[in-house]
């Protein structure tokens, strides 16, 4: 696979056709990807999609039933977990409760028989890195959730591993702290340049912290791309649906010309772009047009939407004020009464429409991605 | 119907009936007394024990008049002097104490891997097998089990017969110190495993996985993670085994054949053979003192908190 980021850094992790079967159940199906050194990769997917399984295979806690994992050019199937140079932050942190924060961080150094005289200084440096300088003497249960998180990160990084694995370590934190820690991850990762694989089901986290995102579903990799690409050019309907708020308008394919396709729903023709070039819609078949809620404009009358390719009349079914935006559900008679979700990102200046109000909505055809059903 | 049953389980209905009954016999105004009421049976039992102890203390201060076989009317410390100076009693006490310590160490060493495997194995079948193998000897009882060993280890026993087949002369496997210790270890193993299993269950398996990812092989992970976290279980199991074997009667009596008496056997002899109740009571009190001393040492060394008692620090 090509290094899409364009950098010349060597491949740190190469996962080749890796599969994992638990008595007949395929938790991971033939996953393949390369990760260049120093990059931050996030594996994103719904619960049960095989993210943790894939991470455990890379860490060496389990052996894959098929395929091969190569770390820094070396196939590691025969290397037990404790001999792989991989730092891991567990979902439940797995800090040692009978040790202090400093002892926890010193543990991997001791296991690697580092010179006892250099350990305290090194531990202090990494505690400083995660902003826990001076907390080394605390017992684990004397630290807050966020501080424990930081100890776990310091412990996973202190031995300068080739690879850092994060298994949803932020899932248990409240939103504010989670967002703070996401940025912290990013900062530390940039500072140390350590290759990182992060697992999450939080799409926002994936977009914020990653150089690359792998979207997984049902044990299969759906897409691997940079965050902006994943968001703007989802490769299939699953990715389009999983990331962001997306409306799907299904209909018959009227015509396909190059990368343009036209869908027909009821009496409306909806032009769009072919979403997945490898699996393009065919004229006469069924397909879905995917359009994001923020790409649909909403106004009191059609005149203010005159620049848009498609303009339809509708009525408000529901309006939800979310602070930084208003989410409308708009019922569109022309689309056989289908409801579309529409964002208004200017809730302060704009008047909020009440349920039942007649509105116009519109969008540009280049924002519609057409996927085969 | 089924949904209703699961949403309001039978146990809750039973509790409702019990609570209604309790409210009937014990009106709410008496509620503050409930904690003391619940404590009463335990206090009663401990009180009876204390009364018995006072009685024994009284006995221990009277000497036996060998001409009348009656206990003296006046108090003297002669029994204590005798217990502490008579070589036989010193030998018995030392034998019991070293024996119980050896048994404790060996039992813990055997019980730990057993409990660990039982807790950690992924195979439900193996876990069941280990549990049944653990409980089966429990049902047999100590005395019957000791007789079983007599049959197996005796001069014409299975072991010696098997040895005979390969041309080894019969060995004297019974009526010696190792035989008693062997029987005790075998008897104590289930207790130790049962005390260790919950302590090991309380250690999240992920801690061991984490240790591995941090570079620890299984030996290091065992020494630095499992063992320290299993300390409450080890201390608890150790206490149970050491006190039970220090005070044991049947194993030394049956497998020791009278030549390997522990303190309990000596007490039995005083009460029922020599009929010197005074000396017997003295020995009993000294056994209580020795046991308490051991428990006291363990508590000062490890703190009561190691037994997972006291409030959990969260
Ligand atoms: N030890 C196991 N035995 C059998 N099936 C398993 C085992 N571990 C995981 N699975 C199954 O494999 C699938 C993937 O599990 P995995 O833990 O990788 O999901 P995940 O993507 O990490 O989900 P989550 O976001 O909920 O953590 C699940 O359907 C799960 O039931
Ligand atoms: Mg998971």
PDB file of N, CA, C and O in Angstrom, chain B residues 196-220:
ATOM      1  N   UNK B 196      -7.231 -18.680  49.269  1.00  0.00           N
ATOM      2  CA  UNK B 196      -6.439 -17.970  48.256  1.00  0.00           C
ATOM      3  C   UNK B 196      -7.272 -17.606  47.029  1.00  0.00           C
ATOM      4  O   UNK B 196      -7.070 -16.551  46.419  1.00  0.00           O
ATOM      5  N   UNK B 197      -8.224 -18.476  46.677  1.00  0.00           N
ATOM      6  CA  UNK B 197      -8.948 -18.273  45.422  1.00  0.00           C
ATOM      7  C   UNK B 197      -9.623 -16.898  45.329  1.00  0.00           C
ATOM      8  O   UNK B 197      -9.456 -16.205  44.320  1.00  0.00           O
ATOM      9  N   UNK B 198     -10.364 -16.458  46.367  1.00  0.00           N
ATOM     10  CA  UNK B 198     -10.987 -15.130  46.241  1.00  0.00           C
ATOM     11  C   UNK B 198      -9.953 -14.016  46.117  1.00  0.00           C
ATOM     12  O   UNK B 198     -10.154 -13.054  45.369  1.00  0.00           O
ATOM     13  N   UNK B 199      -8.829 -14.166  46.835  1.00  0.00           N
ATOM     14  CA  UNK B 199      -7.787 -13.138  46.752  1.00  0.00           C
ATOM     15  C   UNK B 199      -7.225 -13.054  45.347  1.00  0.00           C
ATOM     16  O   UNK B 199      -6.949 -11.963  44.831  1.00  0.00           O
ATOM     17  N   UNK B 200      -7.072 -14.209  44.695  1.00  0.00           N
ATOM     18  CA  UNK B 200      -6.538 -14.206  43.331  1.00  0.00           C
ATOM     19  C   UNK B 200      -7.587 -13.709  42.339  1.00  0.00           C
ATOM     20  O   UNK B 200      -7.263 -13.024  41.369  1.00  0.00           O
ATOM     21  N   UNK B 201      -8.844 -14.052  42.586  1.00  0.00           N
ATOM     22  CA  UNK B 201      -9.911 -13.560  41.703  1.00  0.00           C
ATOM     23  C   UNK B 201      -9.946 -12.044  41.712  1.00  0.00           C
ATOM     24  O   UNK B 201     -10.274 -11.407  40.704  1.00  0.00           O
ATOM     25  N   UNK B 202      -9.588 -11.462  42.863  1.00  0.00           N
ATOM     26  CA  UNK B 202      -9.655 -10.008  42.992  1.00  0.00           C
ATOM     27  C   UNK B 202      -8.546  -9.306  42.208  1.00  0.00           C
ATOM     28  O   UNK B 202      -8.589  -8.091  42.045  1.00  0.00           O
ATOM     29  N   UNK B 203      -7.560 -10.048  41.731  1.00  0.00           N
ATOM     30  CA  UNK B 203      -6.487  -9.422  40.946  1.00  0.00           C
ATOM     31  C   UNK B 203      -6.894  -9.423  39.481  1.00  0.00           C
ATOM     32  O   UNK B 203      -7.023 -10.486  38.892  1.00  0.00           O
ATOM     33  N   UNK B 204      -7.131  -8.253  38.883  1.00  0.00           N
ATOM     34  CA  UNK B 204      -7.555  -8.233  37.484  1.00  0.00           C
ATOM     35  C   UNK B 204      -6.497  -8.865  36.589  1.00  0.00           C
ATOM     36  O   UNK B 204      -5.312  -8.573  36.730  1.00  0.00           O
ATOM     37  N   UNK B 205      -6.964  -9.722  35.694  1.00  0.00           N
ATOM     38  CA  UNK B 205      -6.024 -10.405  34.807  1.00  0.00           C
ATOM     39  C   UNK B 205      -5.274  -9.392  33.951  1.00  0.00           C
ATOM     40  O   UNK B 205      -4.133  -9.602  33.563  1.00  0.00           O
ATOM     41  N   UNK B 206      -5.939  -8.259  33.704  1.00  0.00           N
ATOM     42  CA  UNK B 206      -5.325  -7.255  32.828  1.00  0.00           C
ATOM     43  C   UNK B 206      -4.026  -6.715  33.429  1.00  0.00           C
ATOM     44  O   UNK B 206      -3.149  -6.263  32.690  1.00  0.00           O
ATOM     45  N   UNK B 207      -3.901  -6.759  34.775  1.00  0.00           N
ATOM     46  CA  UNK B 207      -2.658  -6.298  35.391  1.00  0.00           C
ATOM     47  C   UNK B 207      -1.487  -7.159  34.924  1.00  0.00           C
ATOM     48  O   UNK B 207      -0.385  -6.659  34.693  1.00  0.00           O
ATOM     49  N   UNK B 208      -1.742  -8.465  34.782  1.00  0.00           N
ATOM     50  CA  UNK B 208      -0.672  -9.343  34.315  1.00  0.00           C
ATOM     51  C   UNK B 208      -0.372  -9.088  32.841  1.00  0.00           C
ATOM     52  O   UNK B 208       0.782  -9.101  32.424  1.00  0.00           O
ATOM     53  N   UNK B 209      -1.442  -8.845  32.062  1.00  0.00           N
ATOM     54  CA  UNK B 209      -1.233  -8.500  30.658  1.00  0.00           C
ATOM     55  C   UNK B 209      -0.418  -7.220  30.562  1.00  0.00           C
ATOM     56  O   UNK B 209       0.509  -7.108  29.759  1.00  0.00           O
ATOM     57  N   UNK B 210      -0.766  -6.247  31.400  1.00  0.00           N
ATOM     58  CA  UNK B 210      -0.040  -4.979  31.398  1.00  0.00           C
ATOM     59  C   UNK B 210       1.424  -5.211  31.742  1.00  0.00           C
ATOM     60  O   UNK B 210       2.319  -4.665  31.098  1.00  0.00           O
ATOM     61  N   UNK B 211       1.664  -6.035  32.755  1.00  0.00           N
ATOM     62  CA  UNK B 211       3.049  -6.310  33.143  1.00  0.00           C
ATOM     63  C   UNK B 211       3.814  -6.905  31.966  1.00  0.00           C
ATOM     64  O   UNK B 211       4.963  -6.529  31.710  1.00  0.00           O
ATOM     65  N   UNK B 212       3.165  -7.805  31.232  1.00  0.00           N
ATOM     66  CA  UNK B 212       3.826  -8.400  30.067  1.00  0.00           C
ATOM     67  C   UNK B 212       4.140  -7.327  29.032  1.00  0.00           C
ATOM     68  O   UNK B 212       5.247  -7.279  28.492  1.00  0.00           O
ATOM     69  N   UNK B 213       3.195  -6.438  28.786  1.00  0.00           N
ATOM     70  CA  UNK B 213       3.442  -5.406  27.773  1.00  0.00           C
ATOM     71  C   UNK B 213       4.537  -4.450  28.229  1.00  0.00           C
ATOM     72  O   UNK B 213       5.158  -3.780  27.418  1.00  0.00           O
ATOM     73  N   UNK B 214       4.785  -4.392  29.532  1.00  0.00           N
ATOM     74  CA  UNK B 214       5.832  -3.505  30.037  1.00  0.00           C
ATOM     75  C   UNK B 214       7.167  -4.234  30.134  1.00  0.00           C
ATOM     76  O   UNK B 214       8.137  -3.695  30.667  1.00  0.00           O
ATOM     77  N   UNK B 215       7.213  -5.471  29.669  1.00  0.00           N
ATOM     78  CA  UNK B 215       8.489  -6.163  29.581  1.00  0.00           C
ATOM     79  C   UNK B 215       8.719  -7.219  30.635  1.00  0.00           C
ATOM     80  O   UNK B 215       9.826  -7.729  30.757  1.00  0.00           O
ATOM     81  N   UNK B 216       7.702  -7.572  31.406  1.00  0.00           N
ATOM     82  CA  UNK B 216       7.892  -8.561  32.459  1.00  0.00           C
ATOM     83  C   UNK B 216       7.593  -9.952  31.925  1.00  0.00           C
ATOM     84  O   UNK B 216       6.526 -10.169  31.366  1.00  0.00           O
ATOM     85  N   UNK B 217       8.533 -10.894  32.091  1.00  0.00           N
ATOM     86  CA  UNK B 217       8.201 -12.283  31.776  1.00  0.00           C
ATOM     87  C   UNK B 217       7.350 -12.818  32.913  1.00  0.00           C
ATOM     88  O   UNK B 217       7.086 -12.126  33.883  1.00  0.00           O
ATOM     89  N   UNK B 218       6.885 -14.069  32.815  1.00  0.00           N
ATOM     90  CA  UNK B 218       5.891 -14.500  33.806  1.00  0.00           C
ATOM     91  C   UNK B 218       6.469 -14.565  35.204  1.00  0.00           C
ATOM     92  O   UNK B 218       5.770 -14.315  36.185  1.00  0.00           O
ATOM     93  N   UNK B 219       7.769 -14.859  35.313  1.00  0.00           N
ATOM     94  CA  UNK B 219       8.373 -14.912  36.646  1.00  0.00           C
ATOM     95  C   UNK B 219       8.321 -13.527  37.291  1.00  0.00           C
ATOM     96  O   UNK B 219       7.892 -13.363  38.439  1.00  0.00           O
ATOM     97  N   UNK B 220       8.735 -12.510  36.544  1.00  0.00           N
ATOM     98  CA  UNK B 220       8.723 -11.151  37.082  1.00  0.00           C
ATOM     99  C   UNK B 220       7.308 -10.677  37.370  1.00  0.00           C
ATOM    100  O   UNK B 220       7.047 -10.040  38.381  1.00  0.00           O
TER     101      UNK B 220
END
